Coordinates of C-alpha atoms (C1' of nucleotides) in Angstrom, one line a residue:
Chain A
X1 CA 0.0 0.0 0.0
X2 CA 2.9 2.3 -1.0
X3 CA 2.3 3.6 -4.2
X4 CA -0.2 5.3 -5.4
X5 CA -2.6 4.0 -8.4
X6 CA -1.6 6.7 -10.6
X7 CA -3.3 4.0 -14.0
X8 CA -5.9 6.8 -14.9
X9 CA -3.6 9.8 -15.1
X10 CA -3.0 10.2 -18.7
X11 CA -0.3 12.2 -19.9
X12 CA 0.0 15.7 -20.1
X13 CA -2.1 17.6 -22.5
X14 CA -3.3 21.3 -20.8
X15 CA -5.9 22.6 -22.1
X16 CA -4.7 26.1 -22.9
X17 CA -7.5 28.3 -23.2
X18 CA -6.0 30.6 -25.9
X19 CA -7.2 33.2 -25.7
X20 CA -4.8 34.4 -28.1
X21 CA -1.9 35.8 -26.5
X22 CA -0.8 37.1 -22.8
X23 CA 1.0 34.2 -21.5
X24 CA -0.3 33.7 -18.0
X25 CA 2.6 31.6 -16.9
X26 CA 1.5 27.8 -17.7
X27 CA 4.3 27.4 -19.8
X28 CA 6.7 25.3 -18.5
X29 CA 6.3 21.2 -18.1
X30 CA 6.9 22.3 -14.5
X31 CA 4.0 24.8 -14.6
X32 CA 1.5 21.7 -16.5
X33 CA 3.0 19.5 -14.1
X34 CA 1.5 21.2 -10.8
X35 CA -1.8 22.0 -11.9
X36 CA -2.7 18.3 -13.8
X37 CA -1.1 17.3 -10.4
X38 CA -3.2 19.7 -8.1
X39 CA -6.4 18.4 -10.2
X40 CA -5.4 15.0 -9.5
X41 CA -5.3 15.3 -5.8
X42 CA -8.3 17.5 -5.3
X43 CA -10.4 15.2 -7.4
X44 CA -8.9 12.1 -5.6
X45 CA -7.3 10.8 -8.4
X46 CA -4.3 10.2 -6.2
X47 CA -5.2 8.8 -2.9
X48 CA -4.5 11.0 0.3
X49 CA -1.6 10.2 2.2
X50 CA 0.2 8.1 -0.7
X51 CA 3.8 7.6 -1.7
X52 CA 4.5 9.3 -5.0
X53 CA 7.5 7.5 -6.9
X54 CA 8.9 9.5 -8.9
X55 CA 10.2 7.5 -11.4
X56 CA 6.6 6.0 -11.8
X57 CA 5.1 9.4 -12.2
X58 CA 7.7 10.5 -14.4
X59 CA 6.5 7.3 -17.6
X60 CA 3.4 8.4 -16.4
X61 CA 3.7 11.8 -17.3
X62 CA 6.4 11.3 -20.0
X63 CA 8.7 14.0 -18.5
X64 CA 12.1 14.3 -16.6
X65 CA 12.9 14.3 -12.6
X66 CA 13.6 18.0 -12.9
X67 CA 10.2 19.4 -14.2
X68 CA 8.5 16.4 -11.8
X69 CA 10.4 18.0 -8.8
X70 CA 9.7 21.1 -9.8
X71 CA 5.8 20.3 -9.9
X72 CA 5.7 18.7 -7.0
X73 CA 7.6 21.9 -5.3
X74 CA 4.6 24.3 -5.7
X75 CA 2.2 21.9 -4.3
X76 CA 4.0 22.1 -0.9
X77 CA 3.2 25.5 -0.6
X78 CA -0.3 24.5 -1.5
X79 CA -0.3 22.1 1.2
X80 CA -1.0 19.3 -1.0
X81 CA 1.8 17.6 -0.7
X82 CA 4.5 16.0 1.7
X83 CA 8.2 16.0 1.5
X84 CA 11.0 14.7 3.1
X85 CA 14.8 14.7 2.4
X86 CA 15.5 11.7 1.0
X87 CA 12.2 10.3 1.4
X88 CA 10.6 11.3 -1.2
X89 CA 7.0 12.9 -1.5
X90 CA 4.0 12.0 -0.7
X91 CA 0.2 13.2 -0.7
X92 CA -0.7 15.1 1.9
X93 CA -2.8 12.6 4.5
X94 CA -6.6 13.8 5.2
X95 CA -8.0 13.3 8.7
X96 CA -10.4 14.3 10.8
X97 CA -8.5 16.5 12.8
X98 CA -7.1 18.1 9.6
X99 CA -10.8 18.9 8.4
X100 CA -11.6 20.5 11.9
X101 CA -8.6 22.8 11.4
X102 CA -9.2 23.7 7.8
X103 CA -13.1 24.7 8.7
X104 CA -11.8 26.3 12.0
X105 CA -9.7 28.2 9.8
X106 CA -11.9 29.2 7.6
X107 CA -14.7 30.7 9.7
X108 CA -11.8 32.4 11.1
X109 CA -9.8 33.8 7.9
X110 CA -12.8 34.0 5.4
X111 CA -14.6 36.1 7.6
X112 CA -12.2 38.5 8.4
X113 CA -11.2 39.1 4.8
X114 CA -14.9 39.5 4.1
X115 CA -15.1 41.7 6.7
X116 CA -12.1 43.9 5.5
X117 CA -13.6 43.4 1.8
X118 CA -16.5 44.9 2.6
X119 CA -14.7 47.5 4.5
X120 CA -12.9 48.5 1.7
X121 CA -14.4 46.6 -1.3
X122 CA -15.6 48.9 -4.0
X123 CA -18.5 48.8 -6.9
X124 CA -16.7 46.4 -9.2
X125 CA -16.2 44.5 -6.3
X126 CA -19.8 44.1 -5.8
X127 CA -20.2 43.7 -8.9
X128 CA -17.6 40.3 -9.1
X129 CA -19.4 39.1 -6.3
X130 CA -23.2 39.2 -8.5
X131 CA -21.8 38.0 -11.5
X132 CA -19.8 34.9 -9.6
X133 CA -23.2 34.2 -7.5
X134 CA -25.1 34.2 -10.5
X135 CA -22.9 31.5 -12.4
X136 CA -22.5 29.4 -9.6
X137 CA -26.3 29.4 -9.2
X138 CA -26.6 28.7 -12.8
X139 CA -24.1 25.8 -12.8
X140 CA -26.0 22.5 -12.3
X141 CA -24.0 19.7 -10.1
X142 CA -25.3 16.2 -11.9
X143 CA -23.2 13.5 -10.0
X144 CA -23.9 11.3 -13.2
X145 CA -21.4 13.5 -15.0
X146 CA -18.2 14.0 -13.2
X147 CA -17.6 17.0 -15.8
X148 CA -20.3 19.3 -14.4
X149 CA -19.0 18.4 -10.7
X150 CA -15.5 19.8 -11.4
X151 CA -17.7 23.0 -13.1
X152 CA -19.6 23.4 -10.2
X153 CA -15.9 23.1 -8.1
X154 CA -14.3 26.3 -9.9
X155 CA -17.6 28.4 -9.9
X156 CA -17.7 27.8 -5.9
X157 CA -14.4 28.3 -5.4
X158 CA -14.5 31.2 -7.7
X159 CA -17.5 32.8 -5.5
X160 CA -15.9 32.9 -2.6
X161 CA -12.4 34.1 -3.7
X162 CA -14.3 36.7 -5.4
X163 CA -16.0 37.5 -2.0
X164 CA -12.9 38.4 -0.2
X165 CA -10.9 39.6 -3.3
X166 CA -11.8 43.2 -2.0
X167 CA -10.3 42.9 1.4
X168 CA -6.7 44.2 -0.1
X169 CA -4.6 41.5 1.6
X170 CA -3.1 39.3 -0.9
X171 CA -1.3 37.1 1.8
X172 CA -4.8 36.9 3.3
X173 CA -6.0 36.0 0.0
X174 CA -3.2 33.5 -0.4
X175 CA -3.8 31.4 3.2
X176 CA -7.9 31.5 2.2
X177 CA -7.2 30.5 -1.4
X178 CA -4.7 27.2 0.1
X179 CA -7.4 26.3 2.9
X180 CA -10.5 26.7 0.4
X181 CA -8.1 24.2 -1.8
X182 CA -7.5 22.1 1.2
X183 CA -11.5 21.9 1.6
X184 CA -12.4 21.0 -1.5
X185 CA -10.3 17.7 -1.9
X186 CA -12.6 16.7 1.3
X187 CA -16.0 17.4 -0.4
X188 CA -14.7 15.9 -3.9
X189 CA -13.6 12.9 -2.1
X190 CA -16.7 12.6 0.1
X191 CA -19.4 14.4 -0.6
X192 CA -21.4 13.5 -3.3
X193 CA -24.2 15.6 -2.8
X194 CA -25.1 17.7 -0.4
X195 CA -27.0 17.1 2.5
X196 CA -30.8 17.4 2.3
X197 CA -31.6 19.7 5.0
X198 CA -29.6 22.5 3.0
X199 CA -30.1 25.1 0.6
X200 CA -26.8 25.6 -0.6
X201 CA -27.6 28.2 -3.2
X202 CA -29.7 30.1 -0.7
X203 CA -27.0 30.4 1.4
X204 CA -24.5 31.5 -1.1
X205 CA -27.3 34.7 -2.2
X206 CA -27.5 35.2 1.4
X207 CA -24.0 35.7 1.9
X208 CA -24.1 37.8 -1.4
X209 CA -27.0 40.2 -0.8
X210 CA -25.5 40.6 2.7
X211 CA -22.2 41.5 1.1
X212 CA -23.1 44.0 -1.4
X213 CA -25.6 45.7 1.1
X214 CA -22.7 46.2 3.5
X215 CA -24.4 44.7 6.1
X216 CA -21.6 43.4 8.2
X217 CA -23.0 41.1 11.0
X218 CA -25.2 39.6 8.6
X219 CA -22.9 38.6 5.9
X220 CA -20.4 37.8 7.9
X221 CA -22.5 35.4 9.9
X222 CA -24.1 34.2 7.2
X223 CA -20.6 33.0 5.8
X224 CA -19.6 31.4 8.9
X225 CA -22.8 29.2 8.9
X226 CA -22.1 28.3 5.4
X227 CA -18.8 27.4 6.1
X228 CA -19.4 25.6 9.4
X229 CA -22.1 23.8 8.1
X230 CA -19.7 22.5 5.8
X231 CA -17.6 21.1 7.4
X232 CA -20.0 19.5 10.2
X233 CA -21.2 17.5 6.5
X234 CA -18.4 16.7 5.3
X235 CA -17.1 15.5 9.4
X236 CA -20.4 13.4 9.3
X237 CA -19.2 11.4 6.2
X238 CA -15.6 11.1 7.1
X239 CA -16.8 9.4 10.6
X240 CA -19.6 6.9 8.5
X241 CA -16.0 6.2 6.3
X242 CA -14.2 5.5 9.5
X243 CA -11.5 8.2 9.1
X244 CA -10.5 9.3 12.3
Chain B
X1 CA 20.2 47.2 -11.0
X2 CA 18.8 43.9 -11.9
X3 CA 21.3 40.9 -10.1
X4 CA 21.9 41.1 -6.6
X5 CA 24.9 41.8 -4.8
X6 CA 26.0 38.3 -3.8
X7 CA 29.5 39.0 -3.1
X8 CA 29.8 38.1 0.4
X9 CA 27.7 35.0 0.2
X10 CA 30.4 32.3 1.0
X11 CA 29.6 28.8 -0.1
X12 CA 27.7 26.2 1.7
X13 CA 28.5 24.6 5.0
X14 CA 26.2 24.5 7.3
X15 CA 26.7 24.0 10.8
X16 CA 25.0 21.1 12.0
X17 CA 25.0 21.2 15.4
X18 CA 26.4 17.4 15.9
X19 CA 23.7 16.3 18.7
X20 CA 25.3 13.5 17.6
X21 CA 22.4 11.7 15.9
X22 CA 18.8 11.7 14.5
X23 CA 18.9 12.9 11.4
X24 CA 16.4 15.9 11.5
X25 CA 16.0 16.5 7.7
X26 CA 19.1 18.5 6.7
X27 CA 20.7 16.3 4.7
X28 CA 20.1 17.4 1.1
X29 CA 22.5 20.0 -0.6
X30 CA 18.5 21.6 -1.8
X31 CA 17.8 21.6 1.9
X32 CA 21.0 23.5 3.2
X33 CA 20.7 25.7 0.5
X34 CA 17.4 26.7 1.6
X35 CA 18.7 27.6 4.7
X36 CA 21.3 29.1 4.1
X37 CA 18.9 31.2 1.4
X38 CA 16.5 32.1 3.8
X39 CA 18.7 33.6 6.2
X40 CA 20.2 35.6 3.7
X41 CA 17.0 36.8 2.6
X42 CA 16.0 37.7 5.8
X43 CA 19.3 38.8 7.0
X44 CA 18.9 41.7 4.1
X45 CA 22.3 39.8 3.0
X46 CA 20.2 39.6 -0.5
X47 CA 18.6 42.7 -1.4
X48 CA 14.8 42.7 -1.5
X49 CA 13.3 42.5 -4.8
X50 CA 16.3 41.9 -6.4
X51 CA 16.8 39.2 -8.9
X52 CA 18.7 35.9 -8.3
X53 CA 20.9 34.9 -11.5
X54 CA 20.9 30.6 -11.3
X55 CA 24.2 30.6 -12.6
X56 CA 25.9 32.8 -10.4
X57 CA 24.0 31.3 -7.8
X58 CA 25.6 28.1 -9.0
X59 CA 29.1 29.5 -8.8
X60 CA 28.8 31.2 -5.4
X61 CA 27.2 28.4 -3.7
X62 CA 29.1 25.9 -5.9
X63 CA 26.6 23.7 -6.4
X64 CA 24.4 22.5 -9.9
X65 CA 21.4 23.6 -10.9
X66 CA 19.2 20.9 -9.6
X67 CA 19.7 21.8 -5.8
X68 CA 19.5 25.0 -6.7
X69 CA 15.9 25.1 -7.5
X70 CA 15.5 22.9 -5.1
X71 CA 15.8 25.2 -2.3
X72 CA 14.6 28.1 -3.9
X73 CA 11.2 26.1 -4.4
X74 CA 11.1 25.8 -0.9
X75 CA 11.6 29.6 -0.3
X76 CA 8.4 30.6 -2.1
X77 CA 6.3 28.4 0.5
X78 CA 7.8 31.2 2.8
X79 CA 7.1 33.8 1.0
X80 CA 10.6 34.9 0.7
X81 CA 10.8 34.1 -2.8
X82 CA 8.9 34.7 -5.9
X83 CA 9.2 32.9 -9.4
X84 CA 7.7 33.0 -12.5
X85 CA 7.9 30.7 -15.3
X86 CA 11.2 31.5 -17.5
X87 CA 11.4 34.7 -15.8
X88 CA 13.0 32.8 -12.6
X89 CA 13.6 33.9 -9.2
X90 CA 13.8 36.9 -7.3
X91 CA 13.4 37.9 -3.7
X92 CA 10.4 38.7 -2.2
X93 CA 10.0 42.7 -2.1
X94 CA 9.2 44.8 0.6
X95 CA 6.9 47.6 1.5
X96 CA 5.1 49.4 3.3
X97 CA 1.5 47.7 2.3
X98 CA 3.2 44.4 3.1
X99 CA 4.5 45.3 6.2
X100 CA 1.1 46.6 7.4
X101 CA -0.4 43.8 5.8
X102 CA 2.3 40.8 7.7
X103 CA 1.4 43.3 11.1
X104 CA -2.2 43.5 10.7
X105 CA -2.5 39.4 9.9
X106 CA -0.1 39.1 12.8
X107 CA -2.5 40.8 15.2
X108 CA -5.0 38.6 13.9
X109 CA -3.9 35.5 13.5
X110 CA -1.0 34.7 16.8
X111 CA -3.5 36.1 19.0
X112 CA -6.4 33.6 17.7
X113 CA -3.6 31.1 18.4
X114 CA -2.4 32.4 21.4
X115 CA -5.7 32.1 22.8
X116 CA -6.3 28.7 21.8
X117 CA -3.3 27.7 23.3
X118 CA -4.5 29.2 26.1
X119 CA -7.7 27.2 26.1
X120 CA -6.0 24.1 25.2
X121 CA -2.4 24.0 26.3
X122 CA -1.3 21.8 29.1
X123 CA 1.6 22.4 31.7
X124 CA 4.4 21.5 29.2
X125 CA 3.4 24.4 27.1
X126 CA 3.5 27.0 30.4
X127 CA 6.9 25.4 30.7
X128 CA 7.9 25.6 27.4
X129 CA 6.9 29.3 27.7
X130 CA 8.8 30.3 30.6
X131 CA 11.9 28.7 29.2
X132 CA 12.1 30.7 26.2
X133 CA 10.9 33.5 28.2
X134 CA 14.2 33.1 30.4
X135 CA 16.6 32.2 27.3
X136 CA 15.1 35.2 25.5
X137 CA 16.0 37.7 28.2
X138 CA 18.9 36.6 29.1
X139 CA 20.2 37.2 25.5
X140 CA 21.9 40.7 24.7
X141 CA 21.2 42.3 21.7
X142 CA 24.7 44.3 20.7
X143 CA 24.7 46.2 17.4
X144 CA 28.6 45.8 16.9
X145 CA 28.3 42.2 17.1
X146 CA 25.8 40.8 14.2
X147 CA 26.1 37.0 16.2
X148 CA 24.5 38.5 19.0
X149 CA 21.7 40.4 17.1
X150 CA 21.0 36.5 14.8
X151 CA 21.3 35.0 18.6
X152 CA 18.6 37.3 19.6
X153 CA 16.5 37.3 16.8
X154 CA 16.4 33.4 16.7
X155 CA 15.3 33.3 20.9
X156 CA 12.9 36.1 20.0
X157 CA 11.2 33.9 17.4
X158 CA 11.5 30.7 19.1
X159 CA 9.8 32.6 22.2
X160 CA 6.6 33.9 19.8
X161 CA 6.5 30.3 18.0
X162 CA 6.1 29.0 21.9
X163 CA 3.5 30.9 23.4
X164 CA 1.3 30.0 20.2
X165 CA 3.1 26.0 20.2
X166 CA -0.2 25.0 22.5
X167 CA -3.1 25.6 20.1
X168 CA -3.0 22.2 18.4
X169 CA -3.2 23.6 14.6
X170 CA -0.4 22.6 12.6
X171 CA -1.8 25.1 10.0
X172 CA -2.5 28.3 11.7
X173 CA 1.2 27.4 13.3
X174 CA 2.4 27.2 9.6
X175 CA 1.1 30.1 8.7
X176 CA 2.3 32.5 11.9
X177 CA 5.8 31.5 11.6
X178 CA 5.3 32.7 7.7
X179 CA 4.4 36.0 9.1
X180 CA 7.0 36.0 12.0
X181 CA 9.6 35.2 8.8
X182 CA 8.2 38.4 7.0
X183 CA 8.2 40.7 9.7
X184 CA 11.5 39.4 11.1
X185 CA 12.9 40.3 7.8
X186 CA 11.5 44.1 8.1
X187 CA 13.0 44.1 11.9
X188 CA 16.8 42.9 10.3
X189 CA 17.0 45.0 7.8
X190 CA 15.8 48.2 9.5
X191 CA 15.7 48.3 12.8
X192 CA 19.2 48.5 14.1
X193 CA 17.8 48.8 18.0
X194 CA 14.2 49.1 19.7
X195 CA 12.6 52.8 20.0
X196 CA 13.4 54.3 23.6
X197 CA 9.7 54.8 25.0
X198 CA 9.4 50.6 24.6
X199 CA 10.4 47.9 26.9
X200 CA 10.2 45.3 24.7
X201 CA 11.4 42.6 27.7
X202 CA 8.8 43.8 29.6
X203 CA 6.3 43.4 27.0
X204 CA 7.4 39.9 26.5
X205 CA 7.1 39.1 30.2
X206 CA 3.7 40.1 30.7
X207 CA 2.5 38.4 27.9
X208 CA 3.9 35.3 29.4
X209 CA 2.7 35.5 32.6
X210 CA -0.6 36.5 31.6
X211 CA -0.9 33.0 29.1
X212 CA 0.8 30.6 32.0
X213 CA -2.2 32.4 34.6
X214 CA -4.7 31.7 31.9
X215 CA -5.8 35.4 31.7
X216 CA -7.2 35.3 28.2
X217 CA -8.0 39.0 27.5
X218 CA -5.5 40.0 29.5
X219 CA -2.5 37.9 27.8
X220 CA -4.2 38.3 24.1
X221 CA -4.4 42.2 24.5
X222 CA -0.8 42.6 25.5
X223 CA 0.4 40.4 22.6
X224 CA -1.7 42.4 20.3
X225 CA -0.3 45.8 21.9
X226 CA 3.3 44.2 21.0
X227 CA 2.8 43.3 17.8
X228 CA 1.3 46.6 16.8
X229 CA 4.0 48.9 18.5
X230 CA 6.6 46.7 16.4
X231 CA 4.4 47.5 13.4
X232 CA 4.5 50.9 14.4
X233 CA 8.1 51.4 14.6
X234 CA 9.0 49.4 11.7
X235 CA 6.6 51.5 9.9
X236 CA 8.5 55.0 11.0
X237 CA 11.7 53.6 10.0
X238 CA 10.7 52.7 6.5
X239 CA 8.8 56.0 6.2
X240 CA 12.0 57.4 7.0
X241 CA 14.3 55.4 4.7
X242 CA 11.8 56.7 1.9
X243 CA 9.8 53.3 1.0
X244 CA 6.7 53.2 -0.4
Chain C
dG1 C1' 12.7 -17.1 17.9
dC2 C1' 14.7 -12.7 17.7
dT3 C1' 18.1 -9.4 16.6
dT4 C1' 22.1 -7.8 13.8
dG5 C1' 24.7 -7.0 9.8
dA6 C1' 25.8 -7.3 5.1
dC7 C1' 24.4 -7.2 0.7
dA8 C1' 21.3 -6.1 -3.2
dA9 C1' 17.5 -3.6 -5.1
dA10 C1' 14.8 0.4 -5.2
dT11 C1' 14.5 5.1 -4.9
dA12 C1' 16.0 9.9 -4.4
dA13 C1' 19.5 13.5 -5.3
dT14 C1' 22.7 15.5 -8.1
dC15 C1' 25.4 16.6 -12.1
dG16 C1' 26.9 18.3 -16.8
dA17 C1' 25.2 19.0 -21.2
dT18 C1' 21.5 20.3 -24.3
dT19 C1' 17.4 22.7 -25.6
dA20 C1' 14.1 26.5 -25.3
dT21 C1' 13.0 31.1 -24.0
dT22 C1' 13.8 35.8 -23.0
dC23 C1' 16.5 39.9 -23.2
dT24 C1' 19.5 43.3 -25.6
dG25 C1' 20.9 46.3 -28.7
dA26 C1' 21.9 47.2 -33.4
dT27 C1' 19.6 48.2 -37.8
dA28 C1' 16.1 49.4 -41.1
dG29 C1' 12.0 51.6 -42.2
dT30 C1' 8.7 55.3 -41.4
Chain D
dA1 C1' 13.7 60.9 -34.0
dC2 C1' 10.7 56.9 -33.2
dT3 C1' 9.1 52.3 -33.6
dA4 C1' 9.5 47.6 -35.4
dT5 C1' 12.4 43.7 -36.4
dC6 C1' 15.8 40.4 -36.0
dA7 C1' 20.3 38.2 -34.7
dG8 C1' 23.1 37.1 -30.9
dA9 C1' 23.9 36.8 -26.0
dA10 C1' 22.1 35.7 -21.6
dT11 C1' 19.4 33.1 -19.0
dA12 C1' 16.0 29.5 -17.7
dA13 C1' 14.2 24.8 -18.5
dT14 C1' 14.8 20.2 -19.4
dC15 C1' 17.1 15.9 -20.2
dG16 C1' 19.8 11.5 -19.6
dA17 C1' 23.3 9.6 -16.9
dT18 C1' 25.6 9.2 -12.4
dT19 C1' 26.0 9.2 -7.5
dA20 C1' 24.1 8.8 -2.8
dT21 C1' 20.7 7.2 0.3
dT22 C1' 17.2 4.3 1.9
dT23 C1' 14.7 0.0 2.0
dG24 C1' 14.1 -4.9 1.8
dT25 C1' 16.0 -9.5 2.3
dC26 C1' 18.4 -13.1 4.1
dA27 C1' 21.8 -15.5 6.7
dA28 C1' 24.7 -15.6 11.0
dG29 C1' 24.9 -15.2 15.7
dC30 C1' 22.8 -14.9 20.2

DNA sequence: GCTTGACAAATAATCGATTATTCTGATAGT
DNA sequence: ACTATCAGAATAATCGATTATTTGTCAAGC
């Protein structure tokens, strides 16, 4: 149980948007690297707490140690993955205690940046925040096709970046932006759908009205609900999988 | 002005301390190298925002590419170091919005964890406190002699790392000692001794007591207090050294 | 039976050389 | 003069091979 079953990770191919020009720095078989990578640990394509062998990875992926190592690099800062010196890398584990911190975080860090965004946020901040509530209420989440579940994934994410993106902190940004990443891989992994007794998409336009109408208390409690709800879900289903 | 001054970087060798055994994950030449990176960063021995050339890197530090990356990879989870593809390295810059930004996250984040270790700690962690509490002022800070001033700074970190080492989130730990690396780099670079009208030893002192006597407001509004007259200062002296 | 040590296989780290990209600055055209 | 273009230099990225370290295995000794 060392390696992990890396038999459905194809070889590189990013989709490159191209949109014509401005290269936004996914250049490099380095670059690729992380983010097929990141995908592939978020979606639990590579199993939590794995070994990754580098010399498997690297016929996997048809590249060279260097651009391998250099992948794997940047997903240590993302907290995605493990290293030690001559040890090797290895996915970072999930546990219960992990998820308790990550929400813990979050009520903590999201809702200050919202706070400060709202502070300071101005009309085309608003105006992200509509538009990225909007899509993400559009976006349908069909567990039958794994394509619109990794749709519904960036829109969410996107929503609540773009929530805070107004708060003027980009270190702030950064830690939110790792621990949402850090949240995710558990509701990818476990959560097929949401539990019953939600309305998700209400509470997201909650959140949103509350933002835009700079009503403080409201949207900031409202996002800590939504956030601690979360994660009491997603605890639920990592107990009824036996992950302590 | 684009390559920084590396003259006086010597090459690697790193004192490992010879407790004799249990290797503690220093082993690499990538890992040294970040050390030894970081604490010229931080040091100001590299010059902020400056760029760093890989292959005079490479010569000072006599060591090959590979390594080289390596450590500077690791760097960027600090913050210390930014990269972007075929562009390559170059230090982290300062200002004054990052400063107030590393003070203001500072305020907000060790004193959540300083009150969680204050909920949560157990009688190791009061002893843990007082001990770096003791080393701390014990050690003299002497502006002709730098070993003193790295001496100090190291106690001084160890002792903020401690008082927060009780609140049983590996994250949130992560992510203050980020912040204590950032601002430690403002107080090296500019701050050659503390403003008159401060004590800083007693500041540190009360703080401890107040967290060993489980006085949460008291102890959490103190370390607040000293991390925003530190701000403060550091803020006049960059003001005064003309830094936007 | 259990530990210890030596060897071999597996794996990670590093190197030197090669390839790709960006930067520089000289030149030609407007 | 000013901008655009292009060759050459500088620099970053990648590769394939080599070296170092760790891990696994098995036999000898207790």
């Amino acid at each position: 149980m060392d390696t992990a079953d890396d038999s459905s990770l194809g070889p590189l191919t990013e989709d490159v948007p191209s949109t014509g020009f401005l290269d936004d720095g996914k250049n490099t078989i380095g670059s690729q690297l992380a983010s097929r990578l990141r995908e592939a640990i978020i979606s639990g394509e590579l199993e939590a707490g794995s070994k990754i062998n580098l010399d498997k990875a690297r016929k996997t992926f048809n590249v060279s140690l260097s651009p391998l190592r250099e992948g794997l690099a940047r997903l240590i800062s993302d907290g995605l993955v493990e290293f030690q010196d001559n040890r090797g890398y290895r996915v970072a584990p999930i546990s219960l205690a992990n998820l308790e911190e990550v929400t813990s975080l979050r009520e903590e860090l999201e809702v200050f940046a919202l706070r400060e965004s709202m502070r300071l946020g101005d009309v085309e901040w608003e105006g992200n925040i509509m538009r990225a509530l909007h899509r993400l209420n559009r976006s349908e989440r069909d567990a039958a096709r794994p394509e619109t579940l990794e749709q519904w994934e960036a829109l969410h994410r996107e929503f609540h970046l773009t929530l805070i993106s107004g708060c003027g902190k980009p270190l702030l940004l950064h830690f939110c932006s790792l621990l949402l990443n850090l949240n995710d891989r558990y509701r990818r992994v476990f959560l097929i759908r949401t539990s019953g007794d939600r309305n998700v998409g209400q509470e997201h336009s909650e959140i949103a009205q509350g933002a835009v109408a700079r009503d403080v208390d409201y949207a900031c409690e409202k996002l800590r609900q939504h956030i601690h709800r979360t994660g009491t879900n997603l605890r639920n289903h990592l107990a009824a999988k036996g992950i302590a």
